[in-house]
XYZ file of C-alpha atoms in Angstrom:
286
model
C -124.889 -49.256 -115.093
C -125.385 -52.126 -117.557
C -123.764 -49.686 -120.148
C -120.245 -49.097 -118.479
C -120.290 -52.828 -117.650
C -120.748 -53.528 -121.370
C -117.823 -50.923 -122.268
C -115.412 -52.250 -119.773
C -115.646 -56.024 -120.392
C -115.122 -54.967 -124.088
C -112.569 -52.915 -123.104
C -110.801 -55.811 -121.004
C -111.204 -58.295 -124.216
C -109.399 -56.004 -126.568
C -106.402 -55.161 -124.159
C -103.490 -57.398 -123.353
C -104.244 -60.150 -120.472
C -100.672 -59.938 -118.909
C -100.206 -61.279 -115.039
C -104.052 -59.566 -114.939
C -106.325 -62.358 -113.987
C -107.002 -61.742 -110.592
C -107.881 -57.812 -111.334
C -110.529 -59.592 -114.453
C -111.982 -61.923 -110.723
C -112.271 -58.784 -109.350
C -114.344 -57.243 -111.688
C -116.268 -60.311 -113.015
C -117.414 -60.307 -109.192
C -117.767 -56.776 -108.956
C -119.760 -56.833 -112.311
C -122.373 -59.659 -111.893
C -125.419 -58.841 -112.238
C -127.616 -58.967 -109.058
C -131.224 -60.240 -109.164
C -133.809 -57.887 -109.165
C -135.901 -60.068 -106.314
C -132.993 -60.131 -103.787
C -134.294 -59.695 -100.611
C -134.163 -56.065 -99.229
C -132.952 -55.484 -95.567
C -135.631 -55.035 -93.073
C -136.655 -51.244 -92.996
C -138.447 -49.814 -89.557
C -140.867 -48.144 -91.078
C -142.311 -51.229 -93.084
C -141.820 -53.745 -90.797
C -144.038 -51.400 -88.024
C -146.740 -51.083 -90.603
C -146.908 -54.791 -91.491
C -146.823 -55.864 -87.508
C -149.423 -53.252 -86.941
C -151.800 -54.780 -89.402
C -150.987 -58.291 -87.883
C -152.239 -57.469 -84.803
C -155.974 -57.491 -85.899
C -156.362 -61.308 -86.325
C -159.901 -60.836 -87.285
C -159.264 -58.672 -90.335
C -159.145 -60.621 -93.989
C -156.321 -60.672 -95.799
C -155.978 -57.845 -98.549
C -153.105 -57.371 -100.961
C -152.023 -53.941 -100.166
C -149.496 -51.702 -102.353
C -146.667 -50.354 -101.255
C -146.719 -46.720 -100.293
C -144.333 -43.570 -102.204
C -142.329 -43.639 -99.078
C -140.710 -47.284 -98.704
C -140.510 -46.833 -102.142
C -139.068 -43.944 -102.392
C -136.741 -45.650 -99.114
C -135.620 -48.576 -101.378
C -134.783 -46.305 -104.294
C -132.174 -44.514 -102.779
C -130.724 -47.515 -100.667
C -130.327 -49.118 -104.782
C -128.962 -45.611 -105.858
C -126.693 -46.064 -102.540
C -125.235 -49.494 -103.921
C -125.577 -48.482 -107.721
C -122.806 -45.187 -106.648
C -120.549 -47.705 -104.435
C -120.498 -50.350 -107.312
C -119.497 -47.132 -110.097
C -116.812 -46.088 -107.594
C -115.346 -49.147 -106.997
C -115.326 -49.800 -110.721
C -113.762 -46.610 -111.559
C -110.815 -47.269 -109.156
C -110.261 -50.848 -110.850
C -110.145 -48.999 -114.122
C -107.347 -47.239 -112.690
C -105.387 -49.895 -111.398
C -105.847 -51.769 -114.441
C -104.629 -48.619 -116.612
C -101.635 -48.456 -114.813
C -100.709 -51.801 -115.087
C -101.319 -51.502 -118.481
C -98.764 -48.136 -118.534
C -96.699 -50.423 -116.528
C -96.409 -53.218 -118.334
C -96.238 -50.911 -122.194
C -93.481 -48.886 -120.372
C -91.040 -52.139 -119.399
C -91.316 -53.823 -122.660
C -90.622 -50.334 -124.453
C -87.417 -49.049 -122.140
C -86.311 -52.504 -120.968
C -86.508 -55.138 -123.403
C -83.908 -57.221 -122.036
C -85.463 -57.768 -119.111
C -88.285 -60.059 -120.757
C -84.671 -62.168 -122.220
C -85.212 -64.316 -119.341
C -81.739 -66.372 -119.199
C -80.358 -64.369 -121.438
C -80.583 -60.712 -119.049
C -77.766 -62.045 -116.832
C -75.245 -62.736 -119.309
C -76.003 -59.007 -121.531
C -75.490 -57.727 -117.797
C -72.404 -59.168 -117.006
C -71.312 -58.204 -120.586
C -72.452 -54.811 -119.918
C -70.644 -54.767 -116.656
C -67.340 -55.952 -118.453
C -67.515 -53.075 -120.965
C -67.947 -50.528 -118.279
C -64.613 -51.822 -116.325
C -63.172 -51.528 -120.080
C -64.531 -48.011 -120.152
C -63.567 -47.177 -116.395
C -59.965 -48.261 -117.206
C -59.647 -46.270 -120.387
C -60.897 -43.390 -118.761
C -58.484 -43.517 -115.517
C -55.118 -43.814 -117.858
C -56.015 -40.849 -120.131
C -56.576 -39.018 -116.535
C -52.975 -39.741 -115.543
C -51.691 -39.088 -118.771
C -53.519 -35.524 -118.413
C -51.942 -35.357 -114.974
C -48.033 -36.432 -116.316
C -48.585 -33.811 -119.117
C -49.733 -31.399 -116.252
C -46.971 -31.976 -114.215
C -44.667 -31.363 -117.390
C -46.244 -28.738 -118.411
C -45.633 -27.057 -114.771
C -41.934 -28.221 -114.714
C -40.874 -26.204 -118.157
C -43.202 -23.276 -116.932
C -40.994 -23.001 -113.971
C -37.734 -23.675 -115.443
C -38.993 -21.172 -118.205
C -39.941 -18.495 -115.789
C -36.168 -19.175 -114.079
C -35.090 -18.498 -117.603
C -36.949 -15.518 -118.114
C -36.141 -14.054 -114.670
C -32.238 -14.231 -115.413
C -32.924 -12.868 -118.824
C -34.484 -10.145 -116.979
C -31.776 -9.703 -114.760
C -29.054 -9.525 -117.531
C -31.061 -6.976 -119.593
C -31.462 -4.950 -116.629
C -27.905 -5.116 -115.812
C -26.628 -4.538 -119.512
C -29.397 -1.665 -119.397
C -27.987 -0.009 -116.642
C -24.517 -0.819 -117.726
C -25.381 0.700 -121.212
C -26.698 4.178 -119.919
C -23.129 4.464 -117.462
C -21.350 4.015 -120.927
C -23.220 5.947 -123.226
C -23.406 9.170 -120.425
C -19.131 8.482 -119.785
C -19.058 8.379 -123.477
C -21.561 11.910 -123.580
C -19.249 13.337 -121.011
C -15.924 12.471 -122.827
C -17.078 13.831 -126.017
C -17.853 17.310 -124.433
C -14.226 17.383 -122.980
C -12.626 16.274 -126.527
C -15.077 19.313 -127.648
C -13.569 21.567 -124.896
C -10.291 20.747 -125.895
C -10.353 20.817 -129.348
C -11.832 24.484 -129.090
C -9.095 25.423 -127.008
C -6.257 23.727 -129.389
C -7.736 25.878 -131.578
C -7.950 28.959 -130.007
C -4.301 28.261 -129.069
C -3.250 28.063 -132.809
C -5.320 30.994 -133.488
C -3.348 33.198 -130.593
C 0.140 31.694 -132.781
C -0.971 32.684 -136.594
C -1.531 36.339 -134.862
C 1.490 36.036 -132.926
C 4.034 34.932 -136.026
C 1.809 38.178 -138.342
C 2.905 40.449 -135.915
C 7.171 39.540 -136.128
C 8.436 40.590 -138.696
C 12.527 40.031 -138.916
C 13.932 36.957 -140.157
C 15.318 35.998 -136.775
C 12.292 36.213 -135.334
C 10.132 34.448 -138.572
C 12.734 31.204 -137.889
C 12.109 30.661 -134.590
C 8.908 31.411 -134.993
C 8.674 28.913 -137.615
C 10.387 26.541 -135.369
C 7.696 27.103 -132.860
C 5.101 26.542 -135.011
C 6.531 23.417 -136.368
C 6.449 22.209 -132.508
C 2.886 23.600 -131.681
C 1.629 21.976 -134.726
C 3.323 18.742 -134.377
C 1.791 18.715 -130.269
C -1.862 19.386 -132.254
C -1.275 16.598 -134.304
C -0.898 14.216 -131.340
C -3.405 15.704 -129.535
C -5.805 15.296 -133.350
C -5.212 11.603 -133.357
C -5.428 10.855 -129.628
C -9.082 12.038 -129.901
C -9.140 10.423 -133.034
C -8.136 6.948 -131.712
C -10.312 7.909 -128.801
C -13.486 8.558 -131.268
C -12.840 5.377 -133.001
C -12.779 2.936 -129.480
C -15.588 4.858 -128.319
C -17.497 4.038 -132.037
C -16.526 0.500 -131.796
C -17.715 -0.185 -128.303
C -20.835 1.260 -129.403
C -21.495 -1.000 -132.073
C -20.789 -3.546 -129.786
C -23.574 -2.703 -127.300
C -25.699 -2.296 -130.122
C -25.019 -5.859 -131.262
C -25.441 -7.210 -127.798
C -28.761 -5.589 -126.978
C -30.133 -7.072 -130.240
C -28.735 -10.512 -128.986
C -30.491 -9.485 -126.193
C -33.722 -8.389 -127.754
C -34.234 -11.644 -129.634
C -33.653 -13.388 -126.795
C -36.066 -11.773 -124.857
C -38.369 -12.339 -127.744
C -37.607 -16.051 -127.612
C -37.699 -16.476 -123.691
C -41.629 -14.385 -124.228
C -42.189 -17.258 -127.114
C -41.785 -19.984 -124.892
C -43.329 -18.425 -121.759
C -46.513 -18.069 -124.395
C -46.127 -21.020 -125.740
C -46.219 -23.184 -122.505
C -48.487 -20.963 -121.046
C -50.930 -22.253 -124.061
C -49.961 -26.217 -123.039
C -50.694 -25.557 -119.569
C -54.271 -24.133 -120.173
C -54.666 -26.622 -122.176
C -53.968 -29.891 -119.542
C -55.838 -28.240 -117.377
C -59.054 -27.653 -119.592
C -58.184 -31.600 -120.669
C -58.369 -32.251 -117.558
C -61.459 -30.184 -115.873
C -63.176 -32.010 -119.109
């Protein structure tokens, strides 16, 4: 007992004395050393021994020893108080430890709060900076809400765009495949016809072999001049007819690459804001 007493006032001595003076009463009082001839409380069994042998008046007076019991009796009431004192030590040890942790662990994580005057001002400071901060913070999130709103206007106008882009391709599609089956169906009848011009001329150039008097070759010759002269009219009908139908096909192929690259740059900018809209809204999820 005299050991850990030892220990813990040197322990107290070498640690810092901080708002701990009352917990050093408490264990000054705890830790005094008792006399060794306090006075023990009465115990039955000695007190019934000692009236017993009072009772005899006539007997002398002899110093007696003790017997093993009351010793043995008084032993274990010390160990009794000896155990109390340790536990009531040990618990002080804690409390003192903590407030030790305590005290280590404010001057480490809040120094400013040992400033005195000076923690009121750094707070107010503090407090200013964060309204700063706050206000920053709230006009970049409606700046991220303007660009969001922006962003969803052009996607919308862009999609209107796109939609009639659509609907023009699909009309000049359609449009397209009417002309080019007309212009599939035309071509078989200038086929048809051509075959049978010359199947016609054909039937003739037998026809004129056949005559032979000069009568007969003359007006023959007349009628040839006549067929061939109704061929050559029919030749540059189809001709002209060939030449419209070439034209207006390089037109529609002109016009569907007009169309292409406009589909092309309708897809760009569908993309494009697309990209700005996932964008604001990742700016402003973040």
């Amino acid at each position: 007992m005299a050991t850990k007493s030892s220990f813990f006032s040197i322990q107290l001595t070498l640690s810092p004395t901080t708002n701990l003076g009352a917990l050093r009463s408490k264990i000054s009082n705890i830790e005094a050393p008792q006399p060794l001839n306090r006075t023990l409380p009465s115990l039955p069994s000695l007190a019934s021994s000692l009236a017993t042998k009072d009772s005899h008046p006539g007997s002398p007076q002899i110093l007696q020893t003790p017997d093993p019991a009351t010793n043995n009796v008084q032993v274990q009431y010390l160990r009794r108080e000896v155990s109390a004192k340790n536990v009531a030590l040990q618990a002080l040890q804690r409390d003192y430890d903590n407030l030790l942790a305590n005290a280590s662990f404010q001057q480490t994580h809040h120094p400013a709060s040992t400033t005195g005057a000076d923690a009121p001002s750094s707070w107010a400071e503090e407090r200013i900076n964060l309204q700063y901060q706050v206000g920053d913070l709230q006009a970049q999130v409606n700046d991220l809400i303007k660009t969001r709103e922006e962003a969803q206007k052009e996607s919308i106008a862009s999609r209107n765009q796109y939609l009639q882009i659509m609907s023009m391709s699909s009309q000049l599609q359609t449009q397209t495949a009417a002309d080019v089956k007309r212009w599939q169906a035309e071509k078989e009848e200038w086929e048809k016809q051509r075959l049978n011009l010359l199947r016609t001329i054909q039937r003739l150039e037998r026809q004129v072999r056949r005559t032979g008097t000069g009568a007969d070759e003359d007006e023959q010759h007349v009628d040839d001049g006549s067929v061939n002269h109704l061929l050559r009219g029919d030749i540059e009908k189809l001709e002209q007819s060939c030449r419209f139908l070439e034209n207006r096909m390089r037109e529609l192929d002109q016009e569907t690459a007009q169309l292409d690259g406009a589909l092309r740059t309708a897809l760009h900018i569908s993309t494009s804001l697309r990209e700005k809209l996932d964008q604001a809204r990742s700016e402003s999820r973040a």
